[in-house]
């Protein structure tokens, strides 16, 4: 079983008419988007079980559908005469609202594996006109049950199931449950909140310019070529020497830290090992000191040797005004080093694509986010 990473720290009203369990009419009325209630992220583990979608294609739940994505998952069965059709209509409305480039995956898992073949799932889905990012899943009973139990959708009596939609982001590890019979705008807001949880700072995004040189000039202006010093005592211009032309992973730490810094550094050392020889070539790892008054190149060098840091990963300090400038640009500045955040920024300045993740996220999910950073969204 491969668990989904979990965080360690996380418009319209649709009026439905039903006939034979299928939607026959819908009206759109503009309403303000309600703010979702603040809630603690659920601890969800997604098993990598092999299921079958409505086309008959075998898919792995975690590897093929959930990993690295924002997802909305609900639980239905094709012979349902009550809540399944209106809930699916709500999800369909939200998928349409998000549009084809949203990069949100929608997943509907059967509660009636004995009856719901791929063909029946496809027939059930047809009236809702699902987009290509929506999988209706069935499969072997034991595997379907394993998925349902892990995702909180299993019920002994399928007729008693609740209209719940599980919304999550497998990069940020944020998960919440939404009422599938509520307003589509509530589900839409939950999905956008999950997307935002993994989005990098807006200042780091691509410029309106499509020209590569314009994007590079904009990135250089933002990041600056402030001089910082690494654990070997070598001086680097931040953008030109370390960021330009590479994918980068950036986090924040300090050597006197008695809390998260050592575990995070050891964890990211595993990420470096998985990325292999690419680190130091087309991938750079950067740790910025939040305590430049005490973090000298020598102390950083001692720390990195202890943590098993390899070439291609730069621990940076420098003059207070220099390191403070870069920290503020990246949202890592704090007055008290003990209060520093444990976010990992993953980005590519050439494309303007940036995401953020908990630094203690599952190793394979961080690696996936790096390797698929520039996939179409």
PDB file of N, CA and C in Angstrom, residues 200-220 223 239 243-248 278 282 346-355 369-377:
ATOM      1  N   UNK A 200       2.525  27.694  -5.567  1.00  0.00           N
ATOM      2  CA  UNK A 200       3.616  28.520  -5.092  1.00  0.00           C
ATOM      3  C   UNK A 200       3.170  29.961  -4.918  1.00  0.00           C
ATOM      4  N   UNK A 201       3.986  30.785  -4.264  1.00  0.00           N
ATOM      5  CA  UNK A 201       3.641  32.202  -4.117  1.00  0.00           C
ATOM      6  C   UNK A 201       3.334  32.826  -5.471  1.00  0.00           C
ATOM      7  N   UNK A 202       2.284  33.632  -5.530  1.00  0.00           N
ATOM      8  CA  UNK A 202       1.848  34.210  -6.806  1.00  0.00           C
ATOM      9  C   UNK A 202       2.931  35.057  -7.454  1.00  0.00           C
ATOM     10  N   UNK A 203       3.804  35.640  -6.644  1.00  0.00           N
ATOM     11  CA  UNK A 203       4.861  36.488  -7.191  1.00  0.00           C
ATOM     12  C   UNK A 203       5.849  35.699  -8.048  1.00  0.00           C
ATOM     13  N   UNK A 204       5.881  34.379  -7.855  1.00  0.00           N
ATOM     14  CA  UNK A 204       6.837  33.563  -8.582  1.00  0.00           C
ATOM     15  C   UNK A 204       6.283  33.036  -9.892  1.00  0.00           C
ATOM     16  N   UNK A 205       5.020  33.304 -10.173  1.00  0.00           N
ATOM     17  CA  UNK A 205       4.380  32.752 -11.351  1.00  0.00           C
ATOM     18  C   UNK A 205       4.888  33.346 -12.642  1.00  0.00           C
ATOM     19  N   UNK A 206       4.462  32.728 -13.746  1.00  0.00           N
ATOM     20  CA  UNK A 206       4.875  33.194 -15.066  1.00  0.00           C
ATOM     21  C   UNK A 206       4.346  34.594 -15.319  1.00  0.00           C
ATOM     22  N   UNK A 207       5.101  35.372 -16.075  1.00  0.00           N
ATOM     23  CA  UNK A 207       4.648  36.702 -16.449  1.00  0.00           C
ATOM     24  C   UNK A 207       3.692  36.597 -17.617  1.00  0.00           C
ATOM     25  N   UNK A 208       3.048  37.695 -17.938  1.00  0.00           N
ATOM     26  CA  UNK A 208       2.140  37.707 -19.076  1.00  0.00           C
ATOM     27  C   UNK A 208       2.914  37.528 -20.386  1.00  0.00           C
ATOM     28  N   UNK A 209       4.213  37.779 -20.343  1.00  0.00           N
ATOM     29  CA  UNK A 209       5.047  37.628 -21.534  1.00  0.00           C
ATOM     30  C   UNK A 209       5.221  36.143 -21.841  1.00  0.00           C
ATOM     31  N   UNK A 210       5.104  35.785 -23.108  1.00  0.00           N
ATOM     32  CA  UNK A 210       5.340  34.407 -23.507  1.00  0.00           C
ATOM     33  C   UNK A 210       6.763  34.225 -24.000  1.00  0.00           C
ATOM     34  N   UNK A 211       7.468  35.295 -24.253  1.00  0.00           N
ATOM     35  CA  UNK A 211       8.838  35.233 -24.723  1.00  0.00           C
ATOM     36  C   UNK A 211       9.755  34.746 -23.596  1.00  0.00           C
ATOM     37  N   UNK A 212      10.600  33.767 -23.899  1.00  0.00           N
ATOM     38  CA  UNK A 212      11.464  33.167 -22.877  1.00  0.00           C
ATOM     39  C   UNK A 212      12.418  34.187 -22.281  1.00  0.00           C
ATOM     40  N   UNK A 213      12.940  35.084 -23.093  1.00  0.00           N
ATOM     41  CA  UNK A 213      13.876  36.077 -22.571  1.00  0.00           C
ATOM     42  C   UNK A 213      13.180  37.043 -21.628  1.00  0.00           C
ATOM     43  N   UNK A 214      11.915  37.365 -21.922  1.00  0.00           N
ATOM     44  CA  UNK A 214      11.157  38.249 -21.043  1.00  0.00           C
ATOM     45  C   UNK A 214      10.873  37.562 -19.714  1.00  0.00           C
ATOM     46  N   UNK A 215      10.549  36.261 -19.769  1.00  0.00           N
ATOM     47  CA  UNK A 215      10.316  35.501 -18.546  1.00  0.00           C
ATOM     48  C   UNK A 215      11.593  35.457 -17.704  1.00  0.00           C
ATOM     49  N   UNK A 216      12.736  35.244 -18.365  1.00  0.00           N
ATOM     50  CA  UNK A 216      14.016  35.175 -17.663  1.00  0.00           C
ATOM     51  C   UNK A 216      14.353  36.510 -17.016  1.00  0.00           C
ATOM     52  N   UNK A 217      14.123  37.600 -17.752  1.00  0.00           N
ATOM     53  CA  UNK A 217      14.417  38.933 -17.207  1.00  0.00           C
ATOM     54  C   UNK A 217      13.537  39.235 -16.007  1.00  0.00           C
ATOM     55  N   UNK A 218      12.259  38.828 -16.102  1.00  0.00           N
ATOM     56  CA  UNK A 218      11.341  39.050 -14.993  1.00  0.00           C
ATOM     57  C   UNK A 218      11.763  38.241 -13.765  1.00  0.00           C
ATOM     58  N   UNK A 219      12.166  36.980 -13.994  1.00  0.00           N
ATOM     59  CA  UNK A 219      12.596  36.129 -12.884  1.00  0.00           C
ATOM     60  C   UNK A 219      13.868  36.670 -12.237  1.00  0.00           C
ATOM     61  N   UNK A 220      14.806  37.138 -13.066  1.00  0.00           N
ATOM     62  CA  UNK A 220      16.054  37.678 -12.524  1.00  0.00           C
ATOM     63  C   UNK A 220      15.794  38.921 -11.676  1.00  0.00           C
ATOM     64  N   UNK A 223      14.032  37.500  -8.294  1.00  0.00           N
ATOM     65  CA  UNK A 223      14.891  36.752  -7.386  1.00  0.00           C
ATOM     66  C   UNK A 223      16.132  37.542  -6.975  1.00  0.00           C
ATOM     67  N   UNK A 239      20.195  34.215  -8.285  1.00  0.00           N
ATOM     68  CA  UNK A 239      19.448  33.790  -9.468  1.00  0.00           C
ATOM     69  C   UNK A 239      20.347  33.192 -10.536  1.00  0.00           C
ATOM     70  N   UNK A 243      19.562  29.435  -9.671  1.00  0.00           N
ATOM     71  CA  UNK A 243      18.153  29.251 -10.042  1.00  0.00           C
ATOM     72  C   UNK A 243      17.944  29.188 -11.556  1.00  0.00           C
ATOM     73  N   UNK A 244      18.607  30.025 -12.278  1.00  0.00           N
ATOM     74  CA  UNK A 244      18.374  30.134 -13.728  1.00  0.00           C
ATOM     75  C   UNK A 244      18.596  28.782 -14.435  1.00  0.00           C
ATOM     76  N   UNK A 245      17.622  28.431 -15.292  1.00  0.00           N
ATOM     77  CA  UNK A 245      17.766  27.267 -16.152  1.00  0.00           C
ATOM     78  C   UNK A 245      17.644  25.928 -15.467  1.00  0.00           C
ATOM     79  N   UNK A 246      17.171  25.903 -14.234  1.00  0.00           N
ATOM     80  CA  UNK A 246      17.058  24.650 -13.495  1.00  0.00           C
ATOM     81  C   UNK A 246      15.708  24.559 -12.787  1.00  0.00           C
ATOM     82  N   UNK A 247      15.340  23.345 -12.438  1.00  0.00           N
ATOM     83  CA  UNK A 247      14.300  23.163 -11.441  1.00  0.00           C
ATOM     84  C   UNK A 247      14.973  23.297 -10.081  1.00  0.00           C
ATOM     85  N   UNK A 248      14.269  23.904  -9.137  1.00  0.00           N
ATOM     86  CA  UNK A 248      14.873  24.118  -7.820  1.00  0.00           C
ATOM     87  C   UNK A 248      13.921  23.680  -6.709  1.00  0.00           C
ATOM     88  N   UNK A 278      20.735  13.988 -11.289  1.00  0.00           N
ATOM     89  CA  UNK A 278      20.156  15.227 -11.813  1.00  0.00           C
ATOM     90  C   UNK A 278      20.410  16.403 -10.879  1.00  0.00           C
ATOM     91  N   UNK A 282      20.472  19.598 -13.801  1.00  0.00           N
ATOM     92  CA  UNK A 282      19.265  20.360 -14.139  1.00  0.00           C
ATOM     93  C   UNK A 282      18.367  20.599 -12.937  1.00  0.00           C
ATOM     94  N   UNK A 346       8.987  24.230  -4.794  1.00  0.00           N
ATOM     95  CA  UNK A 346       9.494  23.493  -5.951  1.00  0.00           C
ATOM     96  C   UNK A 346       9.139  24.310  -7.180  1.00  0.00           C
ATOM     97  N   UNK A 347      10.121  24.677  -7.981  1.00  0.00           N
ATOM     98  CA  UNK A 347       9.795  25.560  -9.088  1.00  0.00           C
ATOM     99  C   UNK A 347      10.763  25.495 -10.244  1.00  0.00           C
ATOM    100  N   UNK A 348      10.368  26.183 -11.307  1.00  0.00           N
ATOM    101  CA  UNK A 348      11.168  26.324 -12.521  1.00  0.00           C
ATOM    102  C   UNK A 348      10.989  27.758 -12.989  1.00  0.00           C
ATOM    103  N   UNK A 349      12.011  28.582 -12.819  1.00  0.00           N
ATOM    104  CA  UNK A 349      11.874  29.996 -13.154  1.00  0.00           C
ATOM    105  C   UNK A 349      11.686  30.211 -14.646  1.00  0.00           C
ATOM    106  N   UNK A 350      12.135  29.259 -15.465  1.00  0.00           N
ATOM    107  CA  UNK A 350      12.003  29.405 -16.914  1.00  0.00           C
ATOM    108  C   UNK A 350      10.558  29.326 -17.361  1.00  0.00           C
ATOM    109  N   UNK A 351       9.759  28.520 -16.665  1.00  0.00           N
ATOM    110  CA  UNK A 351       8.348  28.369 -17.028  1.00  0.00           C
ATOM    111  C   UNK A 351       7.426  29.145 -16.100  1.00  0.00           C
ATOM    112  N   UNK A 352       7.956  29.586 -14.950  1.00  0.00           N
ATOM    113  CA  UNK A 352       7.117  30.275 -13.976  1.00  0.00           C
ATOM    114  C   UNK A 352       6.206  29.330 -13.213  1.00  0.00           C
ATOM    115  N   UNK A 353       6.479  28.028 -13.280  1.00  0.00           N
ATOM    116  CA  UNK A 353       5.646  27.053 -12.581  1.00  0.00           C
ATOM    117  C   UNK A 353       6.243  26.772 -11.204  1.00  0.00           C
ATOM    118  N   UNK A 354       5.450  27.015 -10.171  1.00  0.00           N
ATOM    119  CA  UNK A 354       5.888  26.795  -8.797  1.00  0.00           C
ATOM    120  C   UNK A 354       4.783  26.109  -8.003  1.00  0.00           C
ATOM    121  N   UNK A 355       5.174  25.180  -7.150  1.00  0.00           N
ATOM    122  CA  UNK A 355       4.245  24.564  -6.207  1.00  0.00           C
ATOM    123  C   UNK A 355       4.907  24.556  -4.841  1.00  0.00           C
ATOM    124  N   UNK A 369       6.443  15.472  -7.879  1.00  0.00           N
ATOM    125  CA  UNK A 369       6.145  16.888  -8.115  1.00  0.00           C
ATOM    126  C   UNK A 369       7.274  17.559  -8.889  1.00  0.00           C
ATOM    127  N   UNK A 370       8.512  17.199  -8.588  1.00  0.00           N
ATOM    128  CA  UNK A 370       9.657  17.762  -9.315  1.00  0.00           C
ATOM    129  C   UNK A 370       9.645  17.290 -10.769  1.00  0.00           C
ATOM    130  N   UNK A 371       9.500  16.001 -10.955  1.00  0.00           N
ATOM    131  CA  UNK A 371       9.603  15.429 -12.295  1.00  0.00           C
ATOM    132  C   UNK A 371       8.442  15.819 -13.192  1.00  0.00           C
ATOM    133  N   UNK A 372       7.280  16.110 -12.614  1.00  0.00           N
ATOM    134  CA  UNK A 372       6.091  16.434 -13.416  1.00  0.00           C
ATOM    135  C   UNK A 372       5.675  17.896 -13.259  1.00  0.00           C
ATOM    136  N   UNK A 373       6.599  18.716 -12.791  1.00  0.00           N
ATOM    137  CA  UNK A 373       6.286  20.122 -12.507  1.00  0.00           C
ATOM    138  C   UNK A 373       5.694  20.848 -13.698  1.00  0.00           C
ATOM    139  N   UNK A 374       6.241  20.599 -14.875  1.00  0.00           N
ATOM    140  CA  UNK A 374       5.817  21.337 -16.067  1.00  0.00           C
ATOM    141  C   UNK A 374       4.831  20.585 -16.941  1.00  0.00           C
ATOM    142  N   UNK A 375       4.216  19.532 -16.381  1.00  0.00           N
ATOM    143  CA  UNK A 375       3.175  18.833 -17.137  1.00  0.00           C
ATOM    144  C   UNK A 375       2.031  19.792 -17.434  1.00  0.00           C
ATOM    145  N   UNK A 376       1.293  19.577 -18.530  1.00  0.00           N
ATOM    146  CA  UNK A 376       0.133  20.446 -18.826  1.00  0.00           C
ATOM    147  C   UNK A 376      -0.857  20.442 -17.681  1.00  0.00           C
ATOM    148  N   UNK A 377      -1.410  21.619 -17.374  1.00  0.00           N
ATOM    149  CA  UNK A 377      -2.377  21.742 -16.263  1.00  0.00           C
ATOM    150  C   UNK A 377      -3.655  22.385 -16.755  1.00  0.00           C
TER     151      UNK A 377
END
